PDB file of N, CA and C in Angstrom:
ATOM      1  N   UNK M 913      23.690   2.751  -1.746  1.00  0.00           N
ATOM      2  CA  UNK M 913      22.269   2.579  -1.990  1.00  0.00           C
ATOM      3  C   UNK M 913      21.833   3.584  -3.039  1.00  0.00           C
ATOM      4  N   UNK M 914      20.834   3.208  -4.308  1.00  0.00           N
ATOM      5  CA  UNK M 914      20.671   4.311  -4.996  1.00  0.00           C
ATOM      6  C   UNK M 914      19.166   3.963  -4.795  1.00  0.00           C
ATOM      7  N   UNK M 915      18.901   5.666  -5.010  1.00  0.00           N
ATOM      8  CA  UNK M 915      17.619   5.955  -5.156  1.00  0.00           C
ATOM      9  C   UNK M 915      17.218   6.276  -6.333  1.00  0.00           C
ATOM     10  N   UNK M 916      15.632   5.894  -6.484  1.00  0.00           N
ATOM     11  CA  UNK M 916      14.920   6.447  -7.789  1.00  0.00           C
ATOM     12  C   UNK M 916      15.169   7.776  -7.872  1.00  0.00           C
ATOM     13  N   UNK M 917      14.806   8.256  -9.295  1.00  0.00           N
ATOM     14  CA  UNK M 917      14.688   9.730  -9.369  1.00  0.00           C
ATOM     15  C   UNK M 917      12.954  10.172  -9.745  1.00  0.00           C
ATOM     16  N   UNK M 918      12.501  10.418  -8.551  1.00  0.00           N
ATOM     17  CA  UNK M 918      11.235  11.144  -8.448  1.00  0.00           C
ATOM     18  C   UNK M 918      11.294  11.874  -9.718  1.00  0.00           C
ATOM     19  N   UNK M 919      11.790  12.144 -10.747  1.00  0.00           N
ATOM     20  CA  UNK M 919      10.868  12.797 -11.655  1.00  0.00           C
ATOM     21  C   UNK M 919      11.090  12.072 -12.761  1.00  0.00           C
ATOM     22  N   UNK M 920      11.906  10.672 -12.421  1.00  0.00           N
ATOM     23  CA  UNK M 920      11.402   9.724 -13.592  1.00  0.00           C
ATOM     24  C   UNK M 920       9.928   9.497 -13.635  1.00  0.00           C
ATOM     25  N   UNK M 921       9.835   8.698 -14.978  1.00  0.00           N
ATOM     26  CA  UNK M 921       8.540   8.269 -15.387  1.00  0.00           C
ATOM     27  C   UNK M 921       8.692   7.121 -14.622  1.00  0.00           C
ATOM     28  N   UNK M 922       7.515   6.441 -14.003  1.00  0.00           N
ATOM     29  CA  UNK M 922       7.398   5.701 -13.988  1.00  0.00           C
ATOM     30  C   UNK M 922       7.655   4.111 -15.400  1.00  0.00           C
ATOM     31  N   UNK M 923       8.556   2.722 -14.125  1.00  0.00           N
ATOM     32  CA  UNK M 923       8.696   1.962 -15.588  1.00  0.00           C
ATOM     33  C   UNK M 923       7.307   1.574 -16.051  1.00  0.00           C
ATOM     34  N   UNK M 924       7.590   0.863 -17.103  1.00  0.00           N
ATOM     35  CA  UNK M 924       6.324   0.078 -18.106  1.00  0.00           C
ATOM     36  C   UNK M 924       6.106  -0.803 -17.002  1.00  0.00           C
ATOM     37  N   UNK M 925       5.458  -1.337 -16.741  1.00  0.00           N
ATOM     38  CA  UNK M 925       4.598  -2.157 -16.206  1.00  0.00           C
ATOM     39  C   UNK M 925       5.018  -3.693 -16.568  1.00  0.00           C
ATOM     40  N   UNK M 926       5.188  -3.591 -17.984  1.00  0.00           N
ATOM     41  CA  UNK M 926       5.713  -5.207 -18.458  1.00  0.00           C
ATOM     42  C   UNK M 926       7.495  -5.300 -17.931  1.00  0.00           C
ATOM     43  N   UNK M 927       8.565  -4.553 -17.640  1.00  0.00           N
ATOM     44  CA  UNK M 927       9.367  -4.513 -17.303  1.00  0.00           C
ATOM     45  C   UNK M 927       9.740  -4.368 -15.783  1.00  0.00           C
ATOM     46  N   UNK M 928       8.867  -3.712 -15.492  1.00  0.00           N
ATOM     47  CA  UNK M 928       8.761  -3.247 -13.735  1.00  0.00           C
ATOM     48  C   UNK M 928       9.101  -4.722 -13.154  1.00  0.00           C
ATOM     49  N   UNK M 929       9.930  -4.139 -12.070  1.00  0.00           N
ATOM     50  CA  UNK M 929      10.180  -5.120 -10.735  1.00  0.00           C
ATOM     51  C   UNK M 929       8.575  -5.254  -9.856  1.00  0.00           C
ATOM     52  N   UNK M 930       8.205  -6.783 -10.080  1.00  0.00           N
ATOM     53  CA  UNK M 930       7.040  -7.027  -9.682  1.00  0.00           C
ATOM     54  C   UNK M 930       7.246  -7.505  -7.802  1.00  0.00           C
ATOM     55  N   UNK M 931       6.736  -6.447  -7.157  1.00  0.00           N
ATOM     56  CA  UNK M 931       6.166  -7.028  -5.761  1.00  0.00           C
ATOM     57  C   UNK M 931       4.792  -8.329  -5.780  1.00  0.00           C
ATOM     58  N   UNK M 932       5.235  -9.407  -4.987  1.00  0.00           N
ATOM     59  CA  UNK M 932       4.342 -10.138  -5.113  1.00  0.00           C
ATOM     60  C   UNK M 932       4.000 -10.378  -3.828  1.00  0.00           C
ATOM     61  N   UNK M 933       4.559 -10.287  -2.857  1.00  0.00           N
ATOM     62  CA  UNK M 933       4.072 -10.166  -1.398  1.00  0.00           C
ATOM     63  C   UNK M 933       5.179 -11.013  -0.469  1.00  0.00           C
ATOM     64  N   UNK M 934       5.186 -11.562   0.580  1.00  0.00           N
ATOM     65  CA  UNK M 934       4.025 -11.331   1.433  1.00  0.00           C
ATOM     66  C   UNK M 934       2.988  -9.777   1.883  1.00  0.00           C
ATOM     67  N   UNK M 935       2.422  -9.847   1.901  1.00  0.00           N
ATOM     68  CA  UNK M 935       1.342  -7.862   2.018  1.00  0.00           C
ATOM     69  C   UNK M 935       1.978  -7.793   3.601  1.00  0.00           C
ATOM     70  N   UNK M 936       2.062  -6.963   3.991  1.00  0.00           N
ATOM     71  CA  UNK M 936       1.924  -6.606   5.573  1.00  0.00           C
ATOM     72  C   UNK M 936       0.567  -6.872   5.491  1.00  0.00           C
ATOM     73  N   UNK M 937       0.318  -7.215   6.804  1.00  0.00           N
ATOM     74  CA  UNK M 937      -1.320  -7.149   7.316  1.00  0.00           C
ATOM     75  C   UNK M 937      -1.770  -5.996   8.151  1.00  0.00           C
ATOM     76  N   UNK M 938      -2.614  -5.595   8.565  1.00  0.00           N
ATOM     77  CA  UNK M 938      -3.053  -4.602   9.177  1.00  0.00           C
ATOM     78  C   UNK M 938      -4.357  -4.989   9.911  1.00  0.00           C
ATOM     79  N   UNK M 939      -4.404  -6.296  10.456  1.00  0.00           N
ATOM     80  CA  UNK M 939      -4.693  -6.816  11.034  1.00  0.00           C
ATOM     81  C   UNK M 939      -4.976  -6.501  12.794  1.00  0.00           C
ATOM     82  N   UNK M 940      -3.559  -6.215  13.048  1.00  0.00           N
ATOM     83  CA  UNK M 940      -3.505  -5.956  14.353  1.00  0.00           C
ATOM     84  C   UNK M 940      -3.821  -4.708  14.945  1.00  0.00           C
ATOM     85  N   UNK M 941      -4.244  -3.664  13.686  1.00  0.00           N
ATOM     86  CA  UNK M 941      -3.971  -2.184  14.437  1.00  0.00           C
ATOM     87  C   UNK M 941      -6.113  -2.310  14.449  1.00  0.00           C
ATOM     88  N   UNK M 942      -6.665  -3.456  14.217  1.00  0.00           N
ATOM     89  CA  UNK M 942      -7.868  -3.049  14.124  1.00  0.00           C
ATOM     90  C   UNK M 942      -8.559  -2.967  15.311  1.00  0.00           C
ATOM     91  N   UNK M 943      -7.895  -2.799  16.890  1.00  0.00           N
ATOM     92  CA  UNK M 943      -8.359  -2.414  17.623  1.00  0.00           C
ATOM     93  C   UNK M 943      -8.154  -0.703  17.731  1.00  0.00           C
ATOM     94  N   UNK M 944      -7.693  -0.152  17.552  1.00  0.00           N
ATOM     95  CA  UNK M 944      -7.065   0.899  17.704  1.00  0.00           C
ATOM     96  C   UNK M 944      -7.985   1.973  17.115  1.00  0.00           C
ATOM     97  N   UNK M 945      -8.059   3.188  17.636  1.00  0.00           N
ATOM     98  CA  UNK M 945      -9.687   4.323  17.998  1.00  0.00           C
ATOM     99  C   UNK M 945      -9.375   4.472  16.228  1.00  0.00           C
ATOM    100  N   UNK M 946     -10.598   4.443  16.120  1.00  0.00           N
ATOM    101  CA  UNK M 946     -11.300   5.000  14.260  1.00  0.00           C
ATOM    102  C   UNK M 946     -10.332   6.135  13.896  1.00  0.00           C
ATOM    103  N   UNK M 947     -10.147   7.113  14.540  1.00  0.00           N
ATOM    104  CA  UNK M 947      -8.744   8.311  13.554  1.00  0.00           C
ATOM    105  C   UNK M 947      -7.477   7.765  13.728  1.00  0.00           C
ATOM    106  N   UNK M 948      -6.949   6.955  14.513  1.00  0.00           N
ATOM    107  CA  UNK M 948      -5.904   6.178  14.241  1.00  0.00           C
ATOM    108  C   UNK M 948      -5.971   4.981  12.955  1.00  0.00           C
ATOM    109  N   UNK M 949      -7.122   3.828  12.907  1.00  0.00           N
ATOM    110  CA  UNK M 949      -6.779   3.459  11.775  1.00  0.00           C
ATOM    111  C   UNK M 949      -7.104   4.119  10.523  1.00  0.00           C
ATOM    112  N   UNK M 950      -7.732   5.396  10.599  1.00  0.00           N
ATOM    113  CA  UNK M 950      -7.557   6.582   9.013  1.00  0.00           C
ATOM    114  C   UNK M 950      -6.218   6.484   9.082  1.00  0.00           C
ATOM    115  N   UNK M 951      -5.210   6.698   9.946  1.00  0.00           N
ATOM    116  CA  UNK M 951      -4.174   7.221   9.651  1.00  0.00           C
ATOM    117  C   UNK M 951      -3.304   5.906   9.179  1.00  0.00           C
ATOM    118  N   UNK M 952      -3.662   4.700   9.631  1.00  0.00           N
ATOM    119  CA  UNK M 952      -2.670   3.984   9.250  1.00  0.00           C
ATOM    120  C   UNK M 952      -3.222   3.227   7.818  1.00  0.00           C
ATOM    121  N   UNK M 953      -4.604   3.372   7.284  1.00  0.00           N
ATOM    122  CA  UNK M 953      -4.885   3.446   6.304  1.00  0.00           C
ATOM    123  C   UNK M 953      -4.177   4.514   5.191  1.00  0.00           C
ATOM    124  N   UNK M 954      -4.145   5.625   5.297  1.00  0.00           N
ATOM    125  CA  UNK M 954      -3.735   6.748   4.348  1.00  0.00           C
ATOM    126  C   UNK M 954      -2.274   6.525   4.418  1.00  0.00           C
ATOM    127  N   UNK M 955      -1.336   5.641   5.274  1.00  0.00           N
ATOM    128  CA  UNK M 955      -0.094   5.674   5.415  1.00  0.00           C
ATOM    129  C   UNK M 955       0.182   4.322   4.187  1.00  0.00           C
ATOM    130  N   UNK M 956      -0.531   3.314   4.537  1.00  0.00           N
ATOM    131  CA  UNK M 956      -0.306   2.596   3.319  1.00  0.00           C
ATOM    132  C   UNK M 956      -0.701   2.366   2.196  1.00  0.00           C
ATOM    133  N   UNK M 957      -1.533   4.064   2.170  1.00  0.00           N
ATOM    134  CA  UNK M 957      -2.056   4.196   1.099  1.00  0.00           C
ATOM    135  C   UNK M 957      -0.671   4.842   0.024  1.00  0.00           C
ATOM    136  N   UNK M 958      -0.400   5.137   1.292  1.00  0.00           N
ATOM    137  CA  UNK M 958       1.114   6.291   0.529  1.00  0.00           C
ATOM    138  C   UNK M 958       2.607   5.151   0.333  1.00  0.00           C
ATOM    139  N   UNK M 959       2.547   4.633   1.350  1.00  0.00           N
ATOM    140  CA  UNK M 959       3.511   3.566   0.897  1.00  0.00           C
ATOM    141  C   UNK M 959       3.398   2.773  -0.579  1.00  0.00           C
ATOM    142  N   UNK M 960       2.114   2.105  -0.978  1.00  0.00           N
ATOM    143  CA  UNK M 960       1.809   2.010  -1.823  1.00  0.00           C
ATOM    144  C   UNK M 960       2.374   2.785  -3.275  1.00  0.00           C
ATOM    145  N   UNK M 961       2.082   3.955  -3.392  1.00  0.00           N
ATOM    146  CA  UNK M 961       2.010   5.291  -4.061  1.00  0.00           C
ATOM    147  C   UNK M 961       3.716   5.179  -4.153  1.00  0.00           C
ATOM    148  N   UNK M 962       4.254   5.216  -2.738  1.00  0.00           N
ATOM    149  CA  UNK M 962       5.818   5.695  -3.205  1.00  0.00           C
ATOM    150  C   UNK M 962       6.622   4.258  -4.042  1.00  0.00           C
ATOM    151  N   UNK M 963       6.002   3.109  -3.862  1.00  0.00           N
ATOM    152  CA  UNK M 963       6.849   2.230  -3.838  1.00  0.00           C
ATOM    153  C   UNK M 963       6.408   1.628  -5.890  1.00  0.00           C
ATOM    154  N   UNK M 964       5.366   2.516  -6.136  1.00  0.00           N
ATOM    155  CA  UNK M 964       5.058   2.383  -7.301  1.00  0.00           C
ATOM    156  C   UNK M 964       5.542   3.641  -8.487  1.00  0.00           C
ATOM    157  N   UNK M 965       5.765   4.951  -7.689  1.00  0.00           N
ATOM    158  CA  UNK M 965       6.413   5.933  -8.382  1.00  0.00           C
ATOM    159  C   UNK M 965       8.181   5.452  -8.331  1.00  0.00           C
ATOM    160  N   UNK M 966       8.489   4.326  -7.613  1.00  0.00           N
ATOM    161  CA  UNK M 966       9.878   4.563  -7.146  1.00  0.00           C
ATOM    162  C   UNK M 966      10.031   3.230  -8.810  1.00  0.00           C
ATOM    163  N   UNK M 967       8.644   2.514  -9.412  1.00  0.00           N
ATOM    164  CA  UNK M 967       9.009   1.693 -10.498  1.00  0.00           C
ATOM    165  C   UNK M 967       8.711   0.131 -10.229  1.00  0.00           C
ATOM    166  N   UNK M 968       8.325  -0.013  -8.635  1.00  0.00           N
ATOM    167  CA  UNK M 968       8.054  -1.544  -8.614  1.00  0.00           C
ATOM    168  C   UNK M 968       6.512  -1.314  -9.177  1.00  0.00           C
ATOM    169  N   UNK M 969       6.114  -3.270  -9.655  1.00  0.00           N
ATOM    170  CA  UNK M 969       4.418  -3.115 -10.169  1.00  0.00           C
ATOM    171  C   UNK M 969       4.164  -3.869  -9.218  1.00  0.00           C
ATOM    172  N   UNK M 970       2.865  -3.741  -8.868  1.00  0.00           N
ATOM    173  CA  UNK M 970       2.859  -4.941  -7.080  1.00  0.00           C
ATOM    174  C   UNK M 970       1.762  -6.171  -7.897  1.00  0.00           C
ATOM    175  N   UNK M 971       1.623  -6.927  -7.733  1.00  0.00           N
ATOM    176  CA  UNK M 971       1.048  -8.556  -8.038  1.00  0.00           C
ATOM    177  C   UNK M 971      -0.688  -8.067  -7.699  1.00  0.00           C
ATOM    178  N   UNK M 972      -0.754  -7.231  -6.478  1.00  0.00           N
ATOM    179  CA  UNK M 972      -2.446  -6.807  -6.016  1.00  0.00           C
ATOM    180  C   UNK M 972      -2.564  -5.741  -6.521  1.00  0.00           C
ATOM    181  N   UNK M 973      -3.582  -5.632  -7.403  1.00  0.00           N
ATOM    182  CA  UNK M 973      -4.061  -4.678  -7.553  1.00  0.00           C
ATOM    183  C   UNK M 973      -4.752  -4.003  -6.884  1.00  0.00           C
ATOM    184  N   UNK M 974      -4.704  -2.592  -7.443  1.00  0.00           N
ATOM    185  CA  UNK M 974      -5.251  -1.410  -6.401  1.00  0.00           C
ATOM    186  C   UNK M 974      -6.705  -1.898  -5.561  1.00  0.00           C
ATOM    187  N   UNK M 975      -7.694  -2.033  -6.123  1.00  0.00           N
ATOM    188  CA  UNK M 975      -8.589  -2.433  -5.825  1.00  0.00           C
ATOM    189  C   UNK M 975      -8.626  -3.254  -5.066  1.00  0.00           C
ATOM    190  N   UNK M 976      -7.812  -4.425  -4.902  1.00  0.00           N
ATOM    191  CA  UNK M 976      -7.885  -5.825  -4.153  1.00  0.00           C
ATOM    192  C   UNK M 976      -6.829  -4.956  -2.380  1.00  0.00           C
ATOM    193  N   UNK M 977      -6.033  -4.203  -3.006  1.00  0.00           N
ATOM    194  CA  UNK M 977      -5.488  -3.884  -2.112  1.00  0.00           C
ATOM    195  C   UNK M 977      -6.190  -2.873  -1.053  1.00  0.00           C
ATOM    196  N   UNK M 978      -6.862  -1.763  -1.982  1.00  0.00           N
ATOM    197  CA  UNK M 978      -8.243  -1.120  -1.084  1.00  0.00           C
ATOM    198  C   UNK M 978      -9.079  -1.913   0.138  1.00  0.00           C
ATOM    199  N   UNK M 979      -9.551  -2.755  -0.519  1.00  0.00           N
ATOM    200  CA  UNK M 979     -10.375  -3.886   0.173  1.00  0.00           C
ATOM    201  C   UNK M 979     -10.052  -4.286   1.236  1.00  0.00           C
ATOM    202  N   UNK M 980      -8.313  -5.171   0.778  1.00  0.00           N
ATOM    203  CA  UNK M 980      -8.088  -5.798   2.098  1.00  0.00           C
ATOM    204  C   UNK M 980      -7.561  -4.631   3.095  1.00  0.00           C
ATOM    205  N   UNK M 981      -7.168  -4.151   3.295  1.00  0.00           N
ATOM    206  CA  UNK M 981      -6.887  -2.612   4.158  1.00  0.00           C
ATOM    207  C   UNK M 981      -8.055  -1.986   4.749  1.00  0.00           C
ATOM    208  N   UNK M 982      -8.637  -2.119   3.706  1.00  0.00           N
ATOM    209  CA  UNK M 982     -10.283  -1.885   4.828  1.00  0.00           C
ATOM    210  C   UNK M 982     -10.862  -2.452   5.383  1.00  0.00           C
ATOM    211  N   UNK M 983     -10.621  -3.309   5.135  1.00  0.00           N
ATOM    212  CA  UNK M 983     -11.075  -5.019   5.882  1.00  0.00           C
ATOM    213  C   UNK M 983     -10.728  -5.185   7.222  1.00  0.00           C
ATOM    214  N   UNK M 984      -9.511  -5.445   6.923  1.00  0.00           N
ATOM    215  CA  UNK M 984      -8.079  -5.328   7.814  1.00  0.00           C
ATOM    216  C   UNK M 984      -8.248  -4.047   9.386  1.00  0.00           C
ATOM    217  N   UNK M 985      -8.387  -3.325   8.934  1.00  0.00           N
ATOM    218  CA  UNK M 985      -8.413  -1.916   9.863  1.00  0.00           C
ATOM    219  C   UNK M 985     -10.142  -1.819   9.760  1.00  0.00           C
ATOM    220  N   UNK M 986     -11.210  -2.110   9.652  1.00  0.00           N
ATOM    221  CA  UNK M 986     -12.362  -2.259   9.797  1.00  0.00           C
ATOM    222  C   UNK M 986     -12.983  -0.538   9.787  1.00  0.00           C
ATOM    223  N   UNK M 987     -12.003  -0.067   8.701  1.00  0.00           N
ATOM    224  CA  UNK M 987     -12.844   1.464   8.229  1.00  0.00           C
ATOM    225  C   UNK M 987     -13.813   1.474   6.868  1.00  0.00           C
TER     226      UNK M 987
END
């Protein structure tokens, strides 16, 4: 298995391995007490983050992806 090298640059964007989904949903954790879904918000906030420093470009943009996550987890 190889890993990225964290202090690459990130690729170009027009070359990048594009994520197009299916998204996980976060759907189900929206019962769950208000500092639990912060946390599982900020977790795929970071998943996000790693899986875009690691060179994939994802199909949702940030914004669309904000949204549904907040939506989703009802923070």
């Amino acid at each position: 298995m190889t890993t990225a090298n964290p202090l690459a640059p990130p690729q170009d964007a027009r070359t990048a391995p594009v994520i197009v989904g299916p998204w996980p949903t976060y759907d189900h954790f929206k019962d769950l007490p208000e500092r639990e879904r912060w946390v599982m918000y900020s977790g795929a906030k970071a998943h996000r983050e790693m899986l875009e420093q690691a060179g994939f470009a994802m199909s949702e943009s940030y914004d669309d992806f904000v949204s549904r996550v907040t939506r989703e987890l009802n923070v």
